[in-house]
Short mmCIF file of C-alpha atoms and ligand atoms in Angstrom, two decimals:
data_model
loop_
_atom_site.label_atom_id
_atom_site.label_comp_id
_atom_site.label_asym_id
_atom_site.label_seq_id
_atom_site.Cartn_x
_atom_site.Cartn_y
_atom_site.Cartn_z
CA MET A 1 45.13 42.40 -6.35
CA PRO A 2 43.06 44.82 -4.20
CA GLU A 3 43.93 43.92 -0.67
CA ASN A 4 40.93 42.54 0.54
CA ARG A 5 40.51 45.14 3.13
CA GLU A 6 37.16 44.16 3.93
CA ASN A 7 38.05 41.62 6.52
CA THR A 8 40.87 43.72 7.83
CA CYS A 9 41.26 46.59 9.94
CA PHE A 10 44.42 48.61 11.16
CA LEU A 11 44.88 49.97 14.91
CA ARG A 12 47.72 52.36 15.41
CA ALA A 13 49.60 52.02 18.56
CA ASN A 14 52.96 53.02 19.31
CA LYS A 15 53.08 55.21 16.54
CA LYS A 16 53.03 51.12 14.72
CA GLU A 17 50.18 49.99 12.42
CA PHE A 18 48.78 46.39 13.17
CA ARG A 19 46.90 44.19 10.52
CA VAL A 20 43.99 43.09 12.66
CA ASN A 21 41.40 40.24 10.96
CA ILE A 22 37.61 41.01 11.57
CA MET A 23 36.27 38.07 9.58
CA ILE A 24 38.40 35.52 7.71
CA LYS A 25 35.93 35.10 4.48
CA PHE A 26 34.46 31.59 3.19
CA ASN A 27 34.95 32.82 -0.47
CA VAL A 28 36.72 36.07 -2.25
CA PRO A 29 35.58 35.96 -6.18
CA PRO A 30 38.94 35.52 -7.94
CA TYR A 31 40.91 38.79 -9.22
CA ILE A 32 44.24 38.80 -11.27
CA GLY A 33 44.48 42.11 -12.29
CA ASN A 34 43.93 42.62 -15.83
CA GLU A 35 40.14 42.41 -16.21
CA GLU A 36 39.35 46.35 -15.98
CA ASN A 37 41.48 46.51 -19.06
CA TYR A 38 39.75 43.62 -20.37
CA ILE A 39 36.17 44.87 -19.93
CA LYS A 40 37.24 48.07 -21.43
CA GLU A 41 38.73 46.89 -24.50
CA ALA A 42 35.34 45.66 -24.92
CA ILE A 43 33.58 48.33 -24.45
CA ASP A 44 35.64 50.42 -26.95
CA ASN A 45 34.97 47.61 -29.41
CA ARG A 46 31.15 48.37 -28.87
CA LYS A 47 30.71 44.47 -28.76
CA LEU A 48 28.93 43.86 -25.64
CA CYS A 49 26.68 40.82 -26.68
CA GLY A 50 27.73 37.53 -26.96
CA ASP A 51 30.04 35.94 -29.03
CA GLY A 52 32.78 38.77 -29.65
CA SER A 53 36.39 38.68 -29.62
CA PHE A 54 36.42 37.53 -25.67
CA THR A 55 34.10 34.87 -25.87
CA LYS A 56 35.92 33.20 -29.29
CA LYS A 57 39.12 33.56 -27.24
CA CYS A 58 37.55 31.84 -24.17
CA ASN A 59 36.07 29.28 -26.10
CA LYS A 60 39.66 28.73 -27.69
CA TRP A 61 41.54 28.37 -24.52
CA PHE A 62 39.31 25.70 -23.34
CA GLU A 63 39.42 23.59 -26.96
CA GLU A 64 43.07 23.75 -26.48
CA LYS A 65 43.12 23.42 -22.80
CA THR A 66 41.14 20.46 -22.46
CA GLY A 67 41.19 18.83 -26.24
CA SER A 68 37.09 19.01 -26.45
CA SER A 69 36.40 19.49 -29.89
CA LYS A 70 34.22 21.90 -29.32
CA VAL A 71 33.34 24.52 -26.38
CA LEU A 72 30.77 27.44 -26.18
CA LEU A 73 30.52 29.82 -23.13
CA THR A 74 27.28 29.68 -21.37
CA THR A 75 25.57 31.69 -19.06
CA SER A 76 25.85 29.49 -16.06
CA CYS A 77 26.87 25.78 -15.58
CA THR A 78 23.07 25.17 -14.54
CA HIS A 79 22.52 26.56 -18.26
CA ALA A 80 25.09 24.36 -19.89
CA THR A 81 23.66 21.60 -18.30
CA GLU A 82 20.05 22.46 -19.35
CA LEU A 83 21.47 22.39 -22.73
CA ALA A 84 22.96 19.53 -22.71
CA ALA A 85 19.35 18.30 -21.95
CA ILE A 86 18.03 19.50 -24.65
CA MET A 87 20.52 18.25 -26.69
CA LEU A 88 19.33 14.46 -25.60
CA ASP A 89 15.98 15.13 -26.81
CA LEU A 90 14.30 13.44 -23.88
CA LYS A 91 10.93 12.07 -23.53
CA PRO A 92 8.78 12.21 -20.79
CA GLY A 93 9.53 9.32 -18.01
CA ASP A 94 12.74 8.99 -19.70
CA GLU A 95 15.43 8.47 -16.62
CA VAL A 96 18.36 10.00 -15.36
CA ILE A 97 21.41 8.61 -13.16
CA VAL A 98 22.39 11.10 -10.88
CA PRO A 99 24.46 11.11 -7.35
CA SER A 100 21.97 12.73 -4.29
CA TYR A 101 24.99 14.49 -3.02
CA THR A 102 25.30 17.65 -5.53
CA PHE A 103 23.87 20.83 -6.37
CA VAL A 104 20.34 21.05 -7.60
CA SER A 105 20.91 22.14 -11.03
CA THR A 106 22.95 19.00 -11.80
CA ALA A 107 19.32 17.00 -11.46
CA ASN A 108 16.72 20.29 -12.26
CA ALA A 109 18.40 20.77 -15.99
CA PHE A 110 17.00 17.19 -16.73
CA VAL A 111 13.49 17.65 -14.95
CA LEU A 112 12.73 20.37 -16.71
CA GLN A 113 13.08 18.34 -19.89
CA GLY A 114 10.47 15.92 -18.52
CA ALA A 115 12.92 13.36 -16.82
CA LYS A 116 12.84 11.23 -13.86
CA ILE A 117 16.02 11.17 -11.89
CA VAL A 118 17.60 8.12 -10.11
CA PHE A 119 19.51 9.03 -7.31
CA VAL A 120 22.46 6.96 -6.45
CA ASP A 121 24.61 6.52 -3.50
CA ILE A 122 28.21 8.28 -3.37
CA ARG A 123 31.53 6.72 -2.25
CA PRO A 124 32.59 7.87 0.92
CA ASP A 125 36.40 8.60 0.01
CA THR A 126 35.89 11.60 -2.48
CA MET A 127 32.21 12.39 -2.15
CA ASN A 128 31.55 11.37 -5.64
CA ILE A 129 28.85 8.86 -7.20
CA ASP A 130 29.72 5.20 -6.43
CA GLU A 131 30.63 3.67 -10.08
CA LYS A 132 29.85 0.41 -8.67
CA LEU A 133 26.27 0.87 -8.12
CA ILE A 134 25.59 2.58 -11.44
CA GLU A 135 24.21 -0.70 -13.04
CA ASP A 136 22.02 -1.59 -10.86
CA ALA A 137 20.35 1.90 -10.93
CA ILE A 138 19.43 1.40 -14.98
CA THR A 139 16.38 0.70 -16.46
CA ASP A 140 14.76 0.68 -20.06
CA LYS A 141 14.27 4.02 -19.26
CA THR A 142 17.67 5.16 -18.76
CA ARG A 143 19.11 7.88 -21.31
CA ALA A 144 22.13 9.06 -19.17
CA ILE A 145 24.54 9.29 -16.22
CA VAL A 146 25.63 12.29 -15.03
CA PRO A 147 28.56 12.20 -12.55
CA VAL A 148 29.55 15.42 -10.57
CA HIS A 149 33.44 15.77 -9.92
CA TYR A 150 33.03 16.80 -6.06
CA ALA A 151 35.67 19.31 -5.22
CA GLY A 152 37.16 19.06 -8.53
CA VAL A 153 38.31 15.37 -7.80
CA ALA A 154 37.35 13.01 -10.56
CA CYS A 155 34.57 10.25 -10.74
CA GLU A 156 35.86 6.82 -11.81
CA MET A 157 35.77 7.73 -15.49
CA ASP A 158 36.95 4.57 -17.26
CA ALA A 159 34.14 2.52 -15.50
CA ILE A 160 31.15 5.24 -16.17
CA MET A 161 32.23 5.60 -20.07
CA ASP A 162 32.27 1.56 -19.95
CA ILE A 163 28.94 1.21 -18.53
CA ALA A 164 27.63 3.82 -20.78
CA LYS A 165 28.65 2.41 -23.53
CA ARG A 166 27.67 -1.27 -23.01
CA HIS A 167 23.67 0.48 -21.85
CA ASN A 168 23.94 3.27 -24.75
CA LEU A 169 23.71 5.94 -22.52
CA ALA A 170 25.00 9.55 -22.48
CA VAL A 171 27.89 10.70 -20.45
CA ILE A 172 27.40 14.37 -19.12
CA GLU A 173 29.99 15.20 -16.71
CA ASP A 174 29.21 17.86 -14.08
CA ALA A 175 32.44 19.63 -13.89
CA ALA A 176 31.32 23.06 -12.42
CA GLN A 177 34.02 22.37 -9.75
CA GLY A 178 36.54 20.39 -12.23
CA VAL A 179 37.86 23.37 -14.30
CA MET A 180 41.92 22.54 -14.60
CA SER A 181 41.54 19.25 -13.15
CA GLN A 182 42.39 15.91 -14.54
CA TYR A 183 41.84 11.88 -14.93
CA LYS A 184 44.39 9.76 -16.00
CA GLY A 185 45.58 12.87 -18.23
CA LYS A 186 42.51 14.13 -19.80
CA ALA A 187 40.88 16.90 -18.51
CA LEU A 188 37.63 16.74 -16.49
CA GLY A 189 34.61 17.89 -18.94
CA ALA A 190 36.24 16.60 -22.18
CA ILE A 191 35.64 12.63 -21.18
CA GLY A 192 32.10 12.24 -21.32
CA ASP A 193 29.64 13.37 -24.17
CA PHE A 194 28.99 16.80 -22.41
CA GLY A 195 30.88 18.73 -19.80
CA CYS A 196 29.53 21.69 -17.83
CA TYR A 197 32.00 24.26 -16.23
CA SER A 198 30.91 27.28 -14.06
CA PHE A 199 32.41 30.49 -13.71
CA HIS A 200 30.28 31.53 -10.67
CA GLU A 201 32.14 33.78 -8.42
CA THR A 202 32.64 30.90 -5.64
CA LYS A 203 34.37 29.01 -8.59
CA ASN A 204 38.46 29.33 -9.15
CA TYR A 205 38.01 31.02 -12.38
CA SER A 206 35.17 33.42 -12.80
CA MET A 207 33.28 35.88 -14.92
CA GLY A 208 30.57 36.52 -11.98
CA GLU A 209 27.93 34.11 -13.40
CA GLY A 210 28.67 31.92 -16.40
CA GLY A 211 29.40 28.42 -17.61
CA ALA A 212 30.36 26.48 -20.72
CA ILE A 213 29.56 23.43 -22.15
CA LEU A 214 32.22 21.03 -24.04
CA ILE A 215 30.95 19.08 -26.63
CA LYS A 216 32.69 15.98 -27.63
CA ASN A 217 31.57 15.01 -31.21
CA PRO A 218 31.80 17.77 -33.74
CA ASP A 219 28.49 16.90 -35.46
CA MET A 220 26.71 18.00 -32.39
CA ALA A 221 28.29 21.63 -32.09
CA LEU A 222 25.70 23.17 -34.15
CA LYS A 223 22.91 21.69 -32.81
CA ALA A 224 24.25 23.40 -29.63
CA GLU A 225 25.05 26.71 -30.97
CA ILE A 226 21.40 27.02 -32.15
CA ILE A 227 19.91 25.73 -28.43
CA ARG A 228 22.43 28.60 -27.18
CA GLU A 229 21.15 31.46 -29.66
CA LYS A 230 17.14 30.46 -29.12
CA GLY A 231 16.82 28.26 -31.46
CA THR A 232 17.88 30.04 -34.17
CA ASN A 233 21.11 29.82 -36.41
CA ARG A 234 22.23 32.96 -35.64
CA SER A 235 25.52 32.14 -35.21
CA GLN A 236 25.94 30.74 -38.67
CA PHE A 237 24.49 34.09 -39.87
CA PHE A 238 27.42 36.28 -38.57
CA ARG A 239 29.94 33.85 -39.87
CA GLY A 240 28.43 34.50 -43.13
CA GLN A 241 27.50 31.34 -43.79
CA VAL A 242 23.28 31.64 -44.20
CA ASP A 243 21.89 34.53 -45.58
CA LYS A 244 19.42 35.02 -43.04
CA TYR A 245 18.79 33.51 -39.56
CA THR A 246 15.48 31.60 -38.57
CA TRP A 247 13.70 30.01 -35.98
CA CYS A 248 15.48 26.06 -36.12
CA SER A 249 14.74 24.30 -32.91
CA LYS A 250 13.93 24.60 -29.23
CA GLY A 251 16.39 26.96 -27.55
CA SER A 252 17.05 29.26 -24.98
CA SER A 253 19.30 32.30 -24.48
CA TYR A 254 22.26 31.08 -23.13
CA LEU A 255 24.65 32.87 -24.62
CA PRO A 256 26.63 35.11 -22.03
CA SER A 257 27.80 38.92 -22.33
CA GLU A 258 31.17 39.77 -23.96
CA LEU A 259 31.76 41.94 -20.58
CA ASN A 260 31.89 38.96 -18.53
CA ALA A 261 33.87 36.57 -21.08
CA ALA A 262 36.63 39.80 -20.65
CA TYR A 263 36.76 39.03 -17.04
CA LEU A 264 37.22 35.81 -17.46
CA TYR A 265 39.75 35.71 -20.03
CA ALA A 266 41.58 37.58 -17.95
CA GLN A 267 41.98 34.70 -15.74
CA LEU A 268 42.25 32.21 -18.38
CA GLU A 269 45.70 33.87 -19.70
CA GLN A 270 46.94 33.11 -15.92
CA ALA A 271 45.16 30.26 -15.01
CA ASP A 272 48.52 28.39 -13.83
CA LYS A 273 49.23 31.34 -11.47
CA ILE A 274 45.24 30.75 -9.95
CA PHE A 275 45.98 26.95 -10.06
CA ASP A 276 49.22 26.97 -7.93
CA ASP A 277 48.15 29.83 -5.58
CA ARG A 278 45.03 27.35 -5.01
CA ILE A 279 47.35 24.64 -4.53
CA ASN A 280 49.49 26.16 -2.50
CA SER A 281 47.06 26.80 0.24
CA TRP A 282 45.67 23.32 -0.25
CA ASN A 283 48.94 21.84 0.42
CA LYS A 284 49.02 23.76 3.88
CA TYR A 285 45.74 23.10 5.10
CA TYR A 286 46.62 19.24 4.44
CA GLU A 287 49.83 19.32 6.09
CA MET A 288 48.89 21.72 9.29
CA LEU A 289 45.63 19.76 9.64
CA SER A 290 47.17 16.08 9.66
CA PRO A 291 47.76 15.65 13.06
CA LEU A 292 44.02 15.99 13.65
CA ARG A 293 43.73 13.71 11.15
CA ASP A 294 46.37 11.27 12.67
CA LYS A 295 44.77 11.26 15.84
CA GLY A 296 41.63 10.57 14.98
CA TYR A 297 39.49 13.91 15.20
CA ILE A 298 38.95 14.73 11.74
CA GLU A 299 39.19 13.09 8.02
CA LEU A 300 40.78 15.31 5.30
CA PRO A 301 40.34 14.90 1.47
CA PHE A 302 41.14 11.52 -0.43
CA ILE A 303 42.92 12.84 -3.83
CA PRO A 304 42.55 9.01 -5.93
CA GLU A 305 45.90 8.25 -7.55
CA ASP A 306 44.83 9.38 -11.41
CA CYS A 307 43.62 12.08 -10.59
CA VAL A 308 45.28 15.64 -10.57
CA HIS A 309 42.57 18.05 -8.74
CA ASN A 310 42.12 22.23 -8.75
CA ALA A 311 42.18 22.67 -5.49
CA HIS A 312 38.55 23.59 -5.67
CA MET A 313 37.70 23.19 -2.31
CA PHE A 314 39.33 22.21 1.38
CA TYR A 315 36.48 19.92 3.45
CA ILE A 316 37.28 18.11 7.08
CA LYS A 317 35.10 15.81 8.03
CA CYS A 318 33.87 16.07 11.82
CA LYS A 319 32.62 13.05 13.86
CA ASN A 320 29.08 13.45 13.12
CA LEU A 321 26.54 16.76 12.49
CA GLU A 322 26.39 17.16 16.21
CA GLU A 323 30.35 18.27 16.16
CA ARG A 324 30.00 19.79 12.95
CA THR A 325 27.65 22.26 14.31
CA ALA A 326 29.54 22.77 17.71
CA LEU A 327 32.97 23.31 14.91
CA THR A 328 30.87 25.91 12.76
CA GLU A 329 29.77 28.18 15.83
CA PHE A 330 32.93 27.94 17.54
CA LEU A 331 34.55 29.28 13.81
CA LYS A 332 32.04 31.77 13.61
CA GLU A 333 32.92 32.83 17.33
CA ARG A 334 36.48 33.48 16.07
CA ASP A 335 34.85 34.81 12.91
CA ILE A 336 35.71 32.74 11.11
CA LEU A 337 33.41 31.88 7.73
CA ALA A 338 33.07 27.91 7.35
CA VAL A 339 30.14 26.31 5.32
CA PHE A 340 28.72 23.06 4.52
CA HIS A 341 26.28 21.68 1.74
CA TYR A 342 24.22 19.88 0.32
CA VAL A 343 20.88 18.97 1.50
CA PRO A 344 20.83 15.62 0.06
CA LEU A 345 18.70 16.29 -3.41
CA HIS A 346 16.41 12.63 -2.75
CA SER A 347 15.15 14.36 0.31
CA ALA A 348 14.33 17.60 -0.53
CA PRO A 349 10.73 18.32 -1.72
CA ALA A 350 11.54 18.53 -5.24
CA GLY A 351 13.84 15.53 -4.99
CA LEU A 352 11.06 13.44 -4.01
CA GLN A 353 8.90 14.95 -6.28
CA PHE A 354 10.96 14.66 -9.75
CA GLY A 355 12.97 11.30 -8.23
CA ARG A 356 13.82 7.96 -6.50
CA PHE A 357 16.78 7.10 -4.62
CA ASN A 358 17.91 3.74 -6.25
CA GLY A 359 18.90 0.99 -3.26
CA GLU A 360 20.53 2.07 0.09
CA ASP A 361 21.42 5.08 1.32
CA LYS A 362 24.42 4.28 3.19
CA TYR A 363 26.84 7.68 2.91
CA THR A 364 24.89 10.24 1.01
CA THR A 365 23.10 11.72 3.89
CA LYS A 366 25.73 10.52 6.55
CA GLU A 367 28.78 11.96 4.88
CA SER A 368 26.82 15.16 4.12
CA GLU A 369 26.43 15.99 7.37
CA ARG A 370 30.06 15.38 8.40
CA LEU A 371 31.51 17.35 6.11
CA LEU A 372 32.77 21.34 6.74
CA ARG A 373 34.82 23.56 4.22
CA LEU A 374 37.03 25.85 5.12
CA PRO A 375 37.90 29.28 3.58
CA LEU A 376 39.72 28.69 0.32
CA TYR A 377 40.00 31.30 -2.71
CA TYR A 378 43.05 32.65 -4.80
CA GLY A 379 44.98 34.96 -2.70
CA LEU A 380 44.16 33.56 0.41
CA LYS A 381 46.42 34.87 2.87
CA ASP A 382 48.99 32.36 5.24
CA GLU A 383 48.35 34.16 8.27
CA ASP A 384 44.70 33.98 7.56
CA LEU A 385 45.15 30.46 6.65
CA MET A 386 47.01 29.53 9.64
CA THR A 387 44.30 31.41 12.10
CA VAL A 388 41.77 28.95 10.72
CA VAL A 389 43.98 25.96 11.34
CA LYS A 390 44.84 27.23 14.53
CA ALA A 391 40.90 27.69 15.54
CA VAL A 392 40.37 23.93 14.29
CA THR A 393 43.14 22.77 16.43
CA ASP A 394 41.85 24.66 19.74
CA PHE A 395 38.39 23.19 18.97
CA TYR A 396 39.78 19.39 18.99
CA ALA A 397 42.30 20.73 21.95
CA ARG A 398 39.34 21.29 24.06
C1 PLP B 401 28.07 20.62 -8.83
C2 PLP B 401 27.77 21.73 -9.35
N1 PLP B 401 26.65 21.43 -10.30
C3 PLP B 401 26.03 22.98 -10.80
C4 PLP B 401 26.42 24.22 -10.53
C5 PLP B 401 26.02 24.93 -11.26
O1 PLP B 401 26.41 26.44 -11.35
P1 PLP B 401 26.12 27.73 -12.01
O2 PLP B 401 26.12 28.64 -10.79
O3 PLP B 401 27.40 28.50 -12.46
O4 PLP B 401 24.97 27.84 -12.48
C6 PLP B 401 27.22 24.25 -8.95
C7 PLP B 401 27.45 25.37 -8.90
O5 PLP B 401 27.83 25.46 -7.52
C8 PLP B 401 27.82 23.02 -8.67
O6 PLP B 401 28.66 23.33 -7.37
#
């Protein structure tokens, strides 16, 4: 792995060289070592557009890993969710249930198909949609539930699948952050009707920009392939199943380039190495920040018993917004980048236009204002992690 030198400088004194951190980044895109070789192989194959050998290897890898009947790489998780939304054949006015504490694409994908978004509050322990509040948000217009596995920690999928079954609703898992995480032994993304992964550079496994859709029902696979290929049956044509391809349905261009898939495949081959490295950092943060939690200064993430998480992020919760702002500034003064998200969607201009919040916003806004994400990426050095822990500890020792 190339040394992450951008945040490092070397000082020479007494004929010795000292490494000095000048900035601890929040994220460094994953790089495992074989990416260039595979990109070169894709170039040598003279196949740069999608669905070449690397795209197929990635799809197969995920099918085997998750047990999903069909996985298709896409150009982003946003596009995987849009594809799922098109699959639902939504009518204007149909409703989709979404947590307000999420990335815009979770809601936007359905708004593009004319749906109205019904926001539901989160649980403060996992920051995931509160499964107990979903049923109250269902009307005769409801078509789907979109659980978001925040930080790669699973939503209560048994309860959500049960509600969906009883009300005949589709479940689209936003597992953008949940690659390699599990709920009761099942891969996140492979539990609902559709699952959506992200391989953006901020994610555990990356291709720069990219994603995947996981499809549970094998009968839906062909329709998904057509939507992904601009509404044509070109994939069937390339497989020799039809003698010409044609415009079959609504669709768009959701097929990523082989170059991106080649970059991703190098990481999938070493998925466990990346997983272990992140978990190691996550556990160190947890252990070293526990004294602050025990003294009541901060809260630490909660992982329910049935969940295997992928260490997608490490966050702490401060007392309130004011304290989080002061801590973020304190860390910045020490050249540590810590970030927060999301502005709850129901209070955003588009959220007000396209959605409504069902029930009371008891936790979404309050908890979102307390949460602060600490630097975490594949290859984060122990010394940098300890610098972050020390800075947070110093802040609360003031
Ligand atoms: C919960 C969630 N959903 C969707 C997305 C969108 O992913 P992408 O950037 O691959 O479109 C993100 C990206 O950060 C996300 O965190």
